Amino acid sequence: MTIDTDVRAEDPREPTDRLLRDLRTRPEGLTNREAARRLEVHGPNELSRRRQGNWATRLLRQFTHPLALLLWLAAALATVSGTTALGIAIVTVIVLNAALAFLQERQAERAVEALAGYLSTKAKVIRDGARTVVEARDLVPGDILLVEEGDRVPADVRMLQGAVEVDLSTLTGESLPAYRAADLTDVDGSLLDARDLLFSGTSCTGGEATGVVFATGMQTELGRIAALSQRVGREESPLEKQVKRVAWLIAIVAVGAGIAFLPLGAFLAGLPIADAVNFAIGLLVANVPEGLLPTITLALAVGVRVLARSGAVVKRLSAVETLGSTSVICTDKTGTLTQNRMRVTEVWTPDGRIEPGDTPDSPAATLLAGVLTSCTSAEFDPDHPGKATGDPTEIALLRTATDWGADVSVAHRDEHRLRLFHFDPALRLMSTVDSNERGRTVNVKGAPEEVLARTTGIVTADCIAKPLSPTDRAEITELISQYASRGLRLLAIARRDLQPDESLPENRDDAERDLVLLGVVAMFDPPRPEVADAVARCHTAGVRLIVVTGDHPLTAAEIARQVGIARNGSTVLTGADLDAMSEEKLDELLGGGQELIFARTSPEAKLRIADALRAQGNVVAMTGDGVNDAPALRRADIGVAMGRAGTDVAREASTMVLTDDNFATIVSAVQEGRRVYDNVRKFIVYIFAHATPEVVPFLLFALSGGQIPLPLTVLQILAIDLGTETLPALALGREPAEPGLMRRPPRRRTAGVIDARMLGRAWGLLGGISAVLVLGGFFLTLLTGGWYPGAPVGEGQPLHHVWEQATTMTFLGIVACQLGTAFAARTQHASLRAIGPFSNRLLLWGIAFEVLFAAAVITLPPLRHVFGTALPSPRDLAILPLFPVLVWGADELWRRRRRRREERRFV
């Protein structure tokens, strides 16, 4: 028998019982087997992404970037001048280079797309009558979904119970949250205006609700919008934009040089027009670093994959580069600097202190345990403690209540709950209104100073409330200071009995007043053991650390001291201090460079701090996990959300998500960003260094008026740029971190990837020495073969074979110099011995291919015919091993001199 599982709701606003009937579901949810069957019918709950820029469009883009256009110009010149074979060869190079770049770009895209597996969204549903967590993509119509504050709504839902505030900006553009409740039924108007419906892609900013899923995937409102206009564009990183500008500059210089030297060669030097055009073509081709753009994209993609494996999921390529220039990290404390494994260490009540393991039997402790079980959103099953869900602080409190014999079951809590006021990060309070045998009670927990400000009484040993005297308040304040100075996290517990004729509080101001203090719970969340080392690495790297937390100032200062942030008594400010501070004073404080601790701060304070730091030119990384942290995460250069404890909204707003919620991972990400940026500079040096020995021979040919023959043919240049150069350049993109990488200060926000010193090293030092060596080998072969200036070397002439041997020596000389350049470019500061000459195995394989390819070009007859090579004499070949040693050695001495100069500067 076939079971029809293609369930649909014609109108999600129809009466609830009819909607549940149409969807063939019930409030207890679907069974897992039924959900699996429906998933087969409806497919996964995700948007089908249709790339408007198909593979053909992306491939075409590889033929039209500035460096490719330069080669097209060279091919056109070659064809016009009558050297059709050369034109065909250049076009072949364009095609091969475009194919290689296309494949590399696709690999980069796949690297970023693969990150979706790290950030899969979860959904809380009821299946088989029990609450469970599933992948959001596995939701089906008929599922009963639970939505709580901080959740991203994963499907279109009709609310059955509860009320929430939702951010509809993704669908309507409305910036203010909208109120939605199960009892606000709307049967007319637009679906988006219905006040009892929730839609996929929106965010819950407050409250909690239960609803039935009536649409998933492309059937949702978001899916319909996506079907109308899907634009999936690839964002260029700032680094790629910089390099593209450099590519245009290279193109302009190459064309300008060709145009300038064309009349110089043809008229001043007396070259035939054909030779002058040939020279211009060679100049164009020699100036084109064909593999530059795709290699940069691939290096960034590799960095993204490395970060993901280490616990930092970066959501776009450009963030890898930005991470490397991070100068300030604003970090939370709980779960980031600490383990987020909260445990209660002591409970103070007016009846005495309760140590861990004690089972108190005082009435005051019983009242306090009742508040802990009622005023919570966490779930804790004593029989299965490993499956607890919710905030670690609340789980620790429920664990303590269980030890004291309280009933912490969700069923018991929900049975007695009348109203819930979620934790407010600005007020730092949470409260509930519950029924009990004594009537109705407001239960409150929160920051001690906030609870005390709303407290007028204190419970006695026999559970009688008495007025809170100034002496009592002073003693409790002193107690709180003592606890906080030990790095303990504190929560004050209070309650208020409602009078029989008192109405149910409609807002938290009415509920959280005239409280009776029951006690103070002290908890300890130990610092992560690896954080101290990460903090030390930040200090040596010149990265400033600022703690921004909602905890007590003394608690935050103590934890900061334990992990090494609070050096020499760092300044500690509260949210109140920050609110009273003018923008000028804040700028002065943040501009001082010292490490700061902001305690008892609101999420709005994070936004203000991020704005001020960025205005001063800092590159800011900001951590956050709550709904209200989203603006600050968006404003920071690198918004860092917590993957475990963070909300869906925070993860959506962030640039990077920590899958382990660990501060040390942020520092590792900064290091990886620096490594990727350095490697980009390394292979740019490597690629640019070969422009000099390729261009100088053509200048020598032109300036001599043809008395000196071309030391290198255009086809041989193409063999170098595309054949021998590409794989080592890609391998340099995988270079391990250079020693001392985290002992350098962050680079400036405005610093370009290519600077004068870098060009001087590439074109002047490495390129200049290579040019001298290459031309030396060229002239050695010519002169020993009987050549003299002006002697004809054309085809059919006696010296033609000698000239072919000489150009082959030029070709081999450049390849040999490439080997030395590759090893020299592996470091920007350190010596090769410090990193180990054989530590980059990919580079060794690339060099092996380079040598084999060069050997094939000069030994295999078909390739010798194409590239015009001839095997030089053994005597000439014997000098080639000296070339890489001399190139690398000169650069090694230059870097050694630079290191000593920098050491003297800091002495």
XYZ file of N, CA, C and O in Angstrom, residues 802-868:
268
model
N 74.570 27.925 -33.261
C 75.185 28.509 -32.056
C 74.190 29.459 -31.377
O 74.056 29.473 -30.142
N 73.477 30.244 -32.206
C 72.473 31.162 -31.615
C 71.358 30.392 -30.915
O 70.902 30.785 -29.833
N 70.916 29.277 -31.515
C 69.898 28.463 -30.853
C 70.412 27.918 -29.524
O 69.679 27.872 -28.525
N 71.684 27.495 -29.497
C 72.258 27.038 -28.234
C 72.315 28.178 -27.210
O 72.066 27.965 -26.008
N 72.627 29.389 -27.699
C 72.716 30.535 -26.788
C 71.345 30.899 -26.220
O 71.217 31.186 -25.010
N 70.298 30.908 -27.073
C 68.958 31.202 -26.540
C 68.500 30.102 -25.581
O 67.796 30.381 -24.601
N 68.912 28.866 -25.859
C 68.578 27.776 -24.940
C 69.271 27.987 -23.598
O 68.689 27.709 -22.535
N 70.515 28.494 -23.627
C 71.205 28.806 -22.372
C 70.472 29.912 -21.613
O 70.378 29.885 -20.381
N 69.944 30.895 -22.356
C 69.152 31.948 -21.698
C 67.919 31.344 -21.033
O 67.597 31.652 -19.877
N 67.246 30.473 -21.793
C 66.054 29.805 -21.253
C 66.409 28.990 -20.007
O 65.758 29.117 -18.958
N 67.444 28.169 -20.113
C 67.841 27.344 -18.965
C 68.363 28.203 -17.818
O 68.165 27.865 -16.645
N 69.020 29.309 -18.163
C 69.524 30.200 -17.111
C 68.392 30.800 -16.297
O 68.463 30.904 -15.066
N 67.314 31.218 -16.985
C 66.168 31.765 -16.261
C 65.529 30.690 -15.390
O 65.149 30.940 -14.245
N 65.408 29.464 -15.935
C 64.838 28.371 -15.140
C 65.701 28.105 -13.912
O 65.192 27.919 -12.794
N 67.029 28.099 -14.092
C 67.920 27.872 -12.953
C 67.792 28.988 -11.927
O 67.777 28.734 -10.713
N 67.694 30.222 -12.406
C 67.514 31.340 -11.471
C 66.165 31.257 -10.760
O 66.038 31.686 -9.607
N 65.158 30.672 -11.442
C 63.864 30.479 -10.792
C 63.992 29.580 -9.564
O 63.306 29.789 -8.558
N 64.864 28.587 -9.660
C 65.050 27.693 -8.509
C 65.578 28.475 -7.315
O 65.091 28.332 -6.174
N 66.569 29.333 -7.556
C 67.105 30.137 -6.464
C 66.094 31.133 -5.950
O 65.985 31.365 -4.736
N 65.328 31.726 -6.874
C 64.295 32.683 -6.458
C 63.223 32.007 -5.623
O 62.726 32.584 -4.647
N 62.867 30.789 -5.981
C 61.833 30.068 -5.237
C 62.252 29.860 -3.783
O 61.465 30.075 -2.852
N 63.491 29.445 -3.567
C 63.967 29.249 -2.193
C 64.147 30.585 -1.478
O 63.891 30.693 -0.278
N 64.576 31.613 -2.203
C 64.748 32.927 -1.582
C 63.402 33.525 -1.186
O 63.268 34.133 -0.113
N 62.387 33.349 -2.042
C 61.075 33.951 -1.784
C 60.327 33.264 -0.654
O 59.298 33.770 -0.203
N 60.806 32.117 -0.185
C 60.098 31.402 0.874
C 60.056 32.187 2.180
O 59.208 31.925 3.031
N 60.967 33.118 2.365
C 60.960 33.934 3.577
C 61.105 35.397 3.198
O 61.744 35.738 2.195
N 60.497 36.258 4.011
C 60.666 37.699 3.835
C 61.675 38.269 4.814
O 62.253 39.321 4.558
N 61.861 37.591 5.940
C 62.761 38.089 6.966
C 63.746 37.023 7.429
O 64.944 37.265 7.509
N 63.252 35.830 7.735
C 64.083 34.791 8.338
C 65.026 34.184 7.302
O 64.860 34.351 6.090
N 66.016 33.446 7.794
C 66.924 32.736 6.906
C 66.277 31.431 6.466
O 65.358 30.918 7.109
N 66.783 30.875 5.362
C 66.249 29.613 4.869
C 66.497 28.500 5.879
O 65.672 27.588 6.032
N 67.608 28.561 6.585
C 67.909 27.533 7.575
C 66.871 27.513 8.691
O 66.559 26.460 9.247
N 66.293 28.690 9.011
C 65.317 28.761 10.101
C 64.040 28.020 9.771
O 63.360 27.509 10.664
N 63.677 27.942 8.505
C 62.445 27.247 8.134
C 62.708 25.858 7.570
O 61.788 25.049 7.461
N 63.978 25.567 7.236
C 64.312 24.270 6.671
C 64.144 24.255 5.169
O 63.050 24.539 4.671
N 65.188 23.942 4.422
C 65.102 23.994 2.954
C 64.122 22.994 2.356
O 63.673 23.168 1.224
N 63.774 21.944 3.099
C 62.915 20.898 2.537
C 61.564 20.818 3.251
O 60.879 19.794 3.181
N 61.170 21.878 3.943
C 59.937 21.830 4.727
C 58.683 22.018 3.874
O 57.589 21.685 4.314
N 58.818 22.546 2.667
C 57.668 22.709 1.764
C 57.783 21.656 0.659
O 58.414 21.865 -0.367
N 57.140 20.518 0.884
C 57.257 19.413 -0.073
C 56.583 19.742 -1.398
O 57.039 19.282 -2.455
N 55.522 20.535 -1.353
C 54.866 20.912 -2.611
C 55.817 21.707 -3.506
O 55.810 21.547 -4.731
N 56.618 22.563 -2.898
C 57.582 23.326 -3.676
C 58.625 22.401 -4.300
O 59.030 22.593 -5.447
N 59.056 21.395 -3.550
C 60.043 20.453 -4.092
C 59.468 19.710 -5.296
O 60.160 19.513 -6.302
N 58.179 19.317 -5.197
C 57.546 18.668 -6.344
C 57.413 19.637 -7.515
O 57.602 19.255 -8.681
N 57.100 20.885 -7.225
C 56.997 21.880 -8.287
C 58.322 22.106 -8.985
O 58.377 22.232 -10.220
N 59.395 22.156 -8.215
C 60.734 22.332 -8.794
C 61.110 21.116 -9.634
O 61.714 21.242 -10.711
N 60.752 19.921 -9.136
C 61.047 18.704 -9.898
C 60.351 18.745 -11.257
O 60.948 18.408 -12.293
N 59.068 19.179 -11.256
C 58.355 19.298 -12.536
C 59.027 20.343 -13.423
O 59.152 20.150 -14.643
N 59.448 21.452 -12.824
C 60.082 22.527 -13.586
C 61.335 22.020 -14.295
O 61.563 22.299 -15.485
N 62.157 21.265 -13.577
C 63.396 20.739 -14.151
C 63.083 19.742 -15.265
O 63.699 19.774 -16.349
N 62.117 18.849 -15.016
C 61.764 17.853 -16.028
C 61.187 18.520 -17.282
O 61.489 18.114 -18.414
N 60.358 19.549 -17.084
C 59.771 20.244 -18.227
C 60.867 20.931 -19.043
O 60.862 20.877 -20.288
N 61.787 21.600 -18.358
C 62.877 22.272 -19.076
C 63.735 21.263 -19.830
O 64.159 21.513 -20.976
N 63.989 20.109 -19.210
C 64.777 19.072 -19.887
C 64.051 18.564 -21.128
O 64.673 18.308 -22.166
N 62.727 18.430 -21.035
C 61.965 17.967 -22.191
C 62.019 18.977 -23.326
O 62.112 18.599 -24.509
N 61.962 20.262 -23.010
C 61.969 21.310 -24.031
C 63.271 21.305 -24.827
O 63.275 21.615 -26.031
N 64.377 20.931 -24.204
C 65.670 21.007 -24.906
C 66.139 19.650 -25.430
O 67.153 19.587 -26.143
N 65.407 18.558 -25.111
C 65.863 17.233 -25.555
C 64.881 16.527 -26.479
O 65.305 15.783 -27.364
N 63.582 16.726 -26.287
C 62.607 16.030 -27.126
C 62.474 16.752 -28.462
O 62.183 17.952 -28.501
N 62.691 16.064 -29.589
C 62.664 16.719 -30.907
C 61.401 17.518 -31.203
O 61.506 18.645 -31.713
N 60.195 17.006 -30.922
C 59.014 17.839 -31.232
C 59.012 19.162 -30.473
O 58.672 20.206 -31.055
N 59.378 19.127 -29.171
C 59.411 20.359 -28.392
C 60.567 21.250 -28.831
O 60.443 22.489 -28.824
N 61.699 20.651 -29.198
C 62.825 21.461 -29.669
C 62.434 22.211 -30.933
O 62.834 23.378 -31.121
N 61.654 21.578 -31.795
C 61.229 22.244 -33.029
C 60.268 23.398 -32.724
O 60.375 24.472 -33.344
N 59.353 23.186 -31.777
C 58.374 24.231 -31.457
C 59.043 25.429 -30.799
O 58.780 26.587 -31.153
N 59.901 25.178 -29.829
C 60.483 26.263 -29.031
C 61.843 26.738 -29.565
O 62.424 27.676 -29.006
N 62.354 26.130 -30.617
C 63.607 26.584 -31.219
C 64.802 26.423 -30.312
O 65.631 27.344 -30.217
